[in-house]
XYZ file of C-alpha atoms in Angstrom:
169
model
C -110.161 151.704 288.025
C -109.846 147.929 287.484
C -106.284 148.044 288.775
C -107.496 149.560 292.064
C -110.310 147.036 292.458
C -108.088 144.030 291.709
C -105.520 145.303 294.204
C -108.256 145.832 296.788
C -109.463 142.254 296.254
C -105.965 140.970 297.014
C -105.922 143.173 300.124
C -109.268 141.656 301.096
C -107.703 138.180 300.788
C -104.861 139.322 303.052
C -107.353 140.785 305.525
C -109.247 137.460 305.670
C -106.042 135.461 306.192
C -104.842 137.794 308.957
C -108.265 137.779 310.643
C -108.360 133.973 310.632
C -104.769 133.797 311.881
C -105.563 136.180 314.721
C -108.608 134.092 315.601
C -106.438 130.960 315.734
C -103.787 132.772 317.820
C -106.262 134.310 320.259
C -105.669 131.558 322.823
C -101.958 132.392 322.789
C -102.690 136.091 323.376
C -100.842 137.077 320.193
C -102.164 139.580 317.659
C -100.716 139.918 314.168
C -100.750 143.297 312.464
C -99.757 143.395 308.787
C -100.777 146.942 307.902
C -97.461 147.489 306.136
C -98.474 144.911 303.538
C -101.739 146.767 302.972
C -99.943 149.779 301.530
C -96.573 148.668 300.159
C -97.400 147.165 296.764
C -99.928 149.888 295.977
C -97.494 152.632 296.974
C -94.540 151.179 295.073
C -96.174 149.912 291.876
C -99.558 151.411 291.145
C -100.337 154.813 289.709
C -101.153 157.169 292.566
C -104.890 157.359 291.875
C -105.344 153.590 291.759
C -103.091 153.067 294.775
C -104.956 155.614 296.880
C -108.319 154.049 296.025
C -107.125 150.528 296.931
C -105.512 151.659 300.190
C -108.497 153.779 301.250
C -110.851 150.847 300.647
C -108.549 148.568 302.667
C -108.480 151.157 305.452
C -112.269 151.375 305.489
C -112.509 147.574 305.624
C -110.098 147.486 308.562
C -111.958 150.301 310.316
C -115.284 148.544 309.949
C -114.072 145.400 311.662
C -111.894 146.599 314.532
C -112.754 148.393 317.770
C -110.883 151.626 317.020
C -112.232 155.082 316.212
C -113.695 154.877 312.736
C -111.342 156.321 310.154
C -108.128 155.654 312.069
C -106.950 152.843 309.792
C -107.987 154.808 306.722
C -106.132 157.910 307.849
C -102.963 156.072 308.869
C -102.915 153.846 305.784
C -103.330 156.935 303.585
C -100.495 158.692 305.416
C -98.188 155.684 305.126
C -99.129 155.315 301.458
C -98.244 158.961 300.827
C -94.852 158.606 302.507
C -93.913 155.395 300.679
C -95.228 156.684 297.338
C -93.157 159.834 297.834
C -89.915 157.841 298.142
C -90.685 155.080 295.644
C -88.356 156.484 292.998
C -85.459 155.912 295.416
C -86.361 152.267 296.122
C -85.468 149.389 293.794
C -89.121 148.444 293.348
C -88.578 145.254 291.374
C -86.425 143.626 294.061
C -88.386 141.518 296.511
C -85.963 142.174 299.366
C -86.374 145.938 298.962
C -90.165 145.607 298.946
C -90.076 143.450 302.081
C -87.857 145.997 303.848
C -90.246 148.810 302.896
C -93.186 146.732 304.156
C -91.365 145.984 307.435
C -90.569 149.659 308.010
C -94.116 150.723 307.139
C -95.521 148.032 309.423
C -93.272 149.122 312.289
C -94.292 152.758 311.872
C -98.004 151.948 311.625
C -97.852 149.602 314.615
C -96.145 152.222 316.767
C -98.532 155.002 315.736
C -101.547 152.770 316.432
C -100.073 151.754 319.782
C -99.397 155.316 320.907
C -102.779 156.499 319.629
C -104.728 153.803 321.461
C -102.618 153.083 324.558
C -104.533 155.541 326.723
C -107.824 153.733 326.165
C -106.779 150.802 328.365
C -107.000 150.648 332.153
C -103.229 150.206 332.720
C -101.276 151.634 329.774
C -97.837 150.934 331.241
C -98.520 147.228 331.647
C -99.424 146.722 327.996
C -95.988 147.384 326.499
C -94.513 143.874 326.976
C -97.450 142.384 325.105
C -97.203 145.034 322.393
C -93.513 144.246 321.895
C -94.298 140.521 321.526
C -97.116 141.339 319.078
C -94.775 143.588 317.084
C -92.053 140.928 316.901
C -94.535 138.244 315.825
C -96.083 140.615 313.281
C -92.720 141.509 311.767
C -91.697 137.848 311.462
C -95.051 136.930 309.914
C -94.814 139.853 307.505
C -91.301 138.894 306.412
C -92.481 135.329 305.743
C -95.714 136.234 303.941
C -94.624 139.329 301.991
C -92.888 137.640 299.022
C -95.893 135.407 298.428
C -98.319 138.306 298.801
C -96.397 140.585 296.419
C -96.376 137.762 293.860
C -100.120 137.282 294.380
C -100.793 140.966 293.795
C -98.630 141.090 290.683
C -100.141 137.923 289.255
C -103.699 139.081 289.967
C -103.064 142.243 287.957
C -101.653 140.183 285.075
C -104.606 137.770 285.146
C -107.019 140.724 285.132
C -105.168 141.983 282.052
C -104.404 145.387 283.536
C -100.635 144.774 283.488
C -98.331 142.833 281.227
C -96.639 139.647 282.366
C -92.989 140.519 283.055
C -91.977 136.967 282.090
C -93.139 137.315 278.477
């Protein structure tokens, strides 16, 4: 259970950083979405029970703070977690590049599903797509830049909490 809670705390740190970044970017009309990072490390490295708990808590946190139907983040994060966890034996999990690619693909899929699920709620759905494409591009670039640091943070937090061994020793 400690593994799930430590992972959730790192996801909380990510959530705070993304929320503050989005607040700073609000004047530029850019929104960053890094949902792929919320599920990737848990799906690739943690035992399924611990990973599911961490991802569900992150989904509930995201649901509580965004104007979407409650449970949407939780449901989509759980679905993305299940898909990535199902293919994790076919991914070189220890390679940072592979983890970043998985996070980018998961982020793309989550972004598109969220966009299609919520596009009808706006007054002019067809006029939103250019902004969504810009948001997606900015989100993918930000994810690619932040992911190696965040994966290292998650791994190191688990070592410091003494729930995993340090791979360097």
